[in-house]
Short mmCIF file of C-alpha atoms in Angstrom, two decimals:
data_model
loop_
_atom_site.label_atom_id
_atom_site.label_comp_id
_atom_site.label_asym_id
_atom_site.label_seq_id
_atom_site.Cartn_x
_atom_site.Cartn_y
_atom_site.Cartn_z
CA UNK A 1326 8.01 24.68 2.79
CA UNK A 1327 12.12 25.20 2.14
CA UNK A 1328 13.32 24.97 -1.16
CA UNK A 1329 15.17 21.78 -0.42
CA UNK A 1330 12.31 19.93 0.62
CA UNK A 1331 10.69 21.02 -2.70
CA UNK A 1332 12.95 19.78 -4.56
CA UNK A 1333 13.55 16.54 -2.84
CA UNK A 1334 9.76 15.83 -2.89
CA UNK A 1335 9.56 16.76 -6.56
CA UNK A 1336 12.81 14.17 -7.13
CA UNK A 1337 10.54 11.43 -5.05
CA UNK A 1338 7.55 12.12 -7.01
CA UNK A 1339 9.54 11.74 -10.01
CA UNK A 1340 10.41 8.01 -9.24
CA UNK A 1341 7.05 7.07 -8.65
CA UNK A 1342 4.78 5.10 -10.85
CA UNK A 1343 1.14 4.54 -10.24
CA UNK A 1344 0.61 1.24 -11.97
CA UNK A 1345 2.49 -0.49 -14.91
CA UNK A 1346 1.25 -2.51 -18.03
CA UNK A 1347 -0.13 -6.08 -17.17
CA UNK A 1348 -0.05 -9.46 -17.71
CA UNK A 1349 1.69 -9.15 -14.32
CA UNK A 1350 3.91 -12.36 -13.87
CA UNK A 1351 5.68 -11.76 -17.74
CA UNK A 1352 5.16 -7.47 -17.63
CA UNK A 1353 7.06 -7.48 -14.58
CA UNK A 1354 10.01 -9.57 -15.85
CA UNK A 1355 10.09 -8.27 -18.65
CA UNK A 1356 10.41 -4.39 -17.59
CA UNK A 1357 12.43 -5.27 -14.79
CA UNK A 1358 14.80 -6.78 -17.45
CA UNK A 1359 14.81 -3.61 -19.63
CA UNK A 1360 15.26 -1.17 -16.73
CA UNK A 1361 18.39 -2.95 -15.05
CA UNK A 1362 20.11 -2.99 -18.37
CA UNK A 1363 19.30 0.54 -18.91
CA UNK A 1364 19.86 2.45 -15.28
CA UNK A 1365 23.45 -0.08 -14.97
CA UNK A 1366 25.59 2.43 -16.53
CA UNK A 1367 23.87 5.12 -14.25
CA UNK A 1368 25.22 3.45 -11.10
CA UNK A 1369 28.05 5.30 -9.20
CA UNK A 1370 31.46 4.13 -8.06
CA UNK A 1371 31.29 5.67 -4.42
CA UNK A 1372 35.09 4.40 -3.36
CA UNK A 1373 36.09 8.29 -3.55
CA UNK A 1374 37.54 9.34 -0.22
CA UNK A 1375 38.28 13.17 0.70
CA UNK A 1376 41.93 14.45 1.15
CA UNK A 1377 42.43 13.05 4.87
CA UNK A 1378 41.09 9.26 3.57
CA UNK A 1379 37.92 9.51 5.21
CA UNK A 1380 35.08 8.43 3.05
CA UNK A 1381 33.10 10.60 0.98
CA UNK A 1382 30.28 11.91 1.97
CA UNK A 1383 28.42 10.90 -0.81
CA UNK A 1384 28.68 7.41 0.46
CA UNK A 1385 27.15 8.59 3.62
CA UNK A 1386 24.17 9.69 1.55
CA UNK A 1387 24.26 6.60 0.07
CA UNK A 1388 23.96 4.80 2.88
CA UNK A 1389 21.43 6.74 4.97
CA UNK A 1390 19.15 6.46 1.42
CA UNK A 1391 19.61 2.78 1.64
CA UNK A 1392 18.85 2.12 5.46
CA UNK A 1393 15.62 4.22 4.55
CA UNK A 1394 14.45 2.25 2.04
CA UNK A 1395 14.63 -0.91 4.16
CA UNK A 1396 12.97 1.01 6.92
CA UNK A 1397 9.94 2.13 4.30
CA UNK A 1398 9.84 -1.55 3.57
CA UNK A 1399 10.02 -3.03 6.93
CA UNK A 1400 7.17 -0.42 8.17
CA UNK A 1401 5.20 -1.66 4.79
CA UNK A 1402 5.36 -5.49 5.34
CA UNK A 1403 4.57 -4.95 8.78
CA UNK A 1404 0.91 -3.97 8.09
CA UNK A 1405 0.56 -5.19 4.46
CA UNK A 1406 2.66 -8.62 5.04
CA UNK A 1407 0.57 -10.14 1.77
CA UNK A 1408 2.38 -7.69 -0.68
CA UNK A 1409 4.50 -8.56 -3.46
CA UNK A 1410 8.07 -6.72 -3.03
CA UNK A 1411 9.31 -5.58 -6.98
CA UNK A 1412 12.87 -4.80 -6.40
CA UNK A 1413 16.16 -5.02 -8.43
CA UNK A 1414 18.86 -2.87 -6.69
CA UNK A 1415 20.65 -2.24 -10.06
CA UNK A 1416 17.45 -0.98 -11.21
CA UNK A 1417 16.07 0.86 -8.01
CA UNK A 1418 19.35 2.31 -6.55
CA UNK A 1419 21.05 5.15 -8.40
CA UNK A 1420 22.32 8.77 -8.37
CA UNK A 1421 20.36 11.80 -9.79
CA UNK A 1422 22.78 14.56 -11.16
CA UNK A 1423 21.51 17.61 -9.59
CA UNK A 1424 24.22 20.04 -10.05
CA UNK A 1425 21.92 22.83 -11.51
CA UNK A 1426 18.93 22.03 -9.68
CA UNK A 1427 19.54 25.06 -7.27
CA UNK A 1428 19.69 27.60 -9.78
CA UNK A 1429 17.61 26.30 -12.41
CA UNK A 1430 20.19 25.59 -14.61
CA UNK A 1431 20.49 23.31 -17.46
CA UNK A 1432 23.57 21.61 -18.02
CA UNK A 1433 25.74 19.40 -20.23
CA UNK A 1434 24.21 15.69 -19.60
CA UNK A 1435 27.15 14.36 -20.87
CA UNK A 1436 29.28 16.23 -18.15
CA UNK A 1437 30.35 14.50 -14.96
CA UNK A 1438 27.57 15.94 -12.04
CA UNK A 1439 29.59 17.99 -9.49
CA UNK A 1440 26.12 17.04 -7.19
CA UNK A 1441 24.27 14.39 -6.98
CA UNK A 1442 21.36 12.67 -5.18
CA UNK A 1443 21.04 8.92 -4.23
CA UNK A 1444 17.74 7.77 -4.54
CA UNK A 1445 15.99 4.49 -4.28
CA UNK A 1446 13.02 2.99 -4.64
CA UNK A 1447 10.66 0.06 -3.98
CA UNK A 1448 7.03 -0.96 -5.51
CA UNK A 1449 4.80 -3.62 -3.80
CA UNK A 1450 1.50 -5.08 -5.77
CA UNK A 1451 -1.18 -6.41 -4.13
CA UNK A 1452 -3.24 -9.73 -5.66
CA UNK A 1453 -5.54 -9.85 -6.64
CA UNK A 1454 -5.38 -5.97 -7.97
CA UNK A 1455 -6.82 -3.41 -5.88
CA UNK A 1456 -6.51 0.28 -5.04
CA UNK A 1457 -3.52 0.77 -2.53
CA UNK A 1458 -3.92 4.42 -1.46
CA UNK A 1459 -6.10 3.11 1.55
CA UNK A 1460 -2.74 1.34 2.71
CA UNK A 1461 -0.43 3.93 3.16
CA UNK A 1462 -1.91 5.60 6.39
CA UNK A 1463 -0.89 3.04 8.69
CA UNK A 1464 2.62 2.53 7.08
CA UNK A 1465 2.99 6.35 7.45
CA UNK A 1466 1.57 6.31 11.27
CA UNK A 1467 4.63 3.97 11.47
CA UNK A 1468 7.06 6.22 9.83
CA UNK A 1469 6.05 9.29 11.82
CA UNK A 1470 6.76 6.91 15.22
CA UNK A 1471 10.14 6.24 14.46
CA UNK A 1472 11.04 9.89 14.21
CA UNK A 1473 9.70 11.09 10.63
CA UNK A 1474 8.13 14.40 9.96
CA UNK A 1475 4.96 15.00 7.23
CA UNK A 1476 5.98 17.67 4.85
CA UNK A 1477 3.83 17.79 1.75
CA UNK A 1478 0.70 15.31 0.95
CA UNK A 1479 -0.86 15.46 -2.72
CA UNK A 1480 -3.76 13.83 -4.41
CA UNK A 1481 -5.36 13.65 -7.37
CA UNK A 1482 -8.19 11.41 -9.51
CA UNK A 1483 -5.22 8.14 -9.57
CA UNK A 1484 -3.20 8.51 -6.68
CA UNK A 1485 -2.30 9.66 -2.91
CA UNK A 1486 1.20 10.52 -2.18
CA UNK A 1487 2.63 11.65 1.14
CA UNK A 1488 6.05 13.03 1.76
CA UNK A 1489 8.32 12.82 5.12
CA UNK A 1490 11.93 13.88 5.83
CA UNK A 1491 14.49 13.38 8.51
CA UNK A 1492 17.96 13.70 8.85
CA UNK A 1493 17.95 15.42 5.47
CA UNK A 1494 16.30 12.39 3.73
CA UNK A 1495 13.14 12.69 2.10
CA UNK A 1496 10.67 9.66 1.70
CA UNK A 1497 7.52 9.79 -0.32
CA UNK A 1498 4.90 6.99 0.30
CA UNK A 1499 2.34 6.68 -2.66
CA UNK A 1500 -0.69 4.47 -3.56
CA UNK A 1501 -3.35 4.13 -6.25
CA UNK A 1502 -6.91 5.41 -5.86
CA UNK A 1503 -8.29 3.29 -8.44
CA UNK A 1504 -7.38 0.28 -10.73
CA UNK A 1505 -6.90 0.92 -14.67
CA UNK A 1506 -7.11 -2.01 -16.92
CA UNK A 1507 -4.21 -2.94 -18.10
CA UNK A 1508 -2.21 -1.61 -15.27
CA UNK A 1509 -0.94 -3.27 -11.95
CA UNK A 1510 -2.07 -1.16 -9.15
CA UNK A 1511 1.14 -0.45 -6.70
CA UNK A 1512 2.26 0.84 -3.47
CA UNK A 1513 5.69 2.58 -3.91
CA UNK A 1514 8.38 4.23 -1.39
CA UNK A 1515 10.61 6.49 -3.03
CA UNK A 1516 13.67 7.55 -1.15
CA UNK A 1517 16.10 10.57 -1.77
CA UNK A 1518 19.04 12.25 -0.21
CA UNK A 1519 19.87 16.19 -0.08
CA UNK A 1520 21.61 17.20 -3.15
CA UNK A 1521 25.16 17.12 -2.41
CA UNK A 1522 28.97 17.11 -3.69
CA UNK A 1523 29.78 14.08 -6.15
CA UNK A 1524 32.87 12.24 -5.72
CA UNK A 1525 35.50 13.77 -7.92
CA UNK A 1526 36.00 10.08 -9.38
CA UNK A 1527 32.47 9.27 -10.05
CA UNK A 1528 32.07 6.55 -12.86
CA UNK A 1529 30.53 3.92 -13.96
CA UNK A 1530 30.01 0.36 -12.51
CA UNK A 1531 27.90 -2.33 -10.87
CA UNK A 1532 24.59 -1.58 -8.91
CA UNK A 1533 24.43 0.26 -6.37
CA UNK A 1534 23.67 -1.88 -3.13
CA UNK A 1535 21.64 -4.56 -1.90
CA UNK A 1536 19.23 -3.63 0.65
CA UNK A 1537 16.22 -4.20 0.83
#
């Protein structure tokens, strides 16, 4: 596996949560509101253009990341229409400063990023609660039939993940292997772009897209 795929896989793994605290209804709304406020400041202004006026490569990566997330949602809902999608654009679409990742250099978090990854995630919840790891194989099969390639798989005592790649985008599908009291088991999609050059005027603004 290349260093780039490892980095993107690790980034996807950081995004996956195997469950969240209950009770289901109030817990989801409260957590969503908290994360929306916390992560809103991490959303980027991608209006930057190159010297010749064409869109910055970061915008293309952002668009591809959101499109891959939408493709993953379609794959999940085609096989498991009864799962509840929990998605808030201002919380689940964001960029990550990967400026020092290639050289494993720790950077000052107060500095504007030189390089970034676009990330997008979607969570699905079954009702009643049940393990979701058995549900991911059909989703992965559909993605493979659409040109995605399996690159990495991991299993532990609480969850299972399969990471796929296509055209520089990494997509991870994860599920829980058991139900833990006090948590809602989820099926999780985590998408990330390559680490690319950040726009020169990267700033803080509104949510980073509303694609499903």
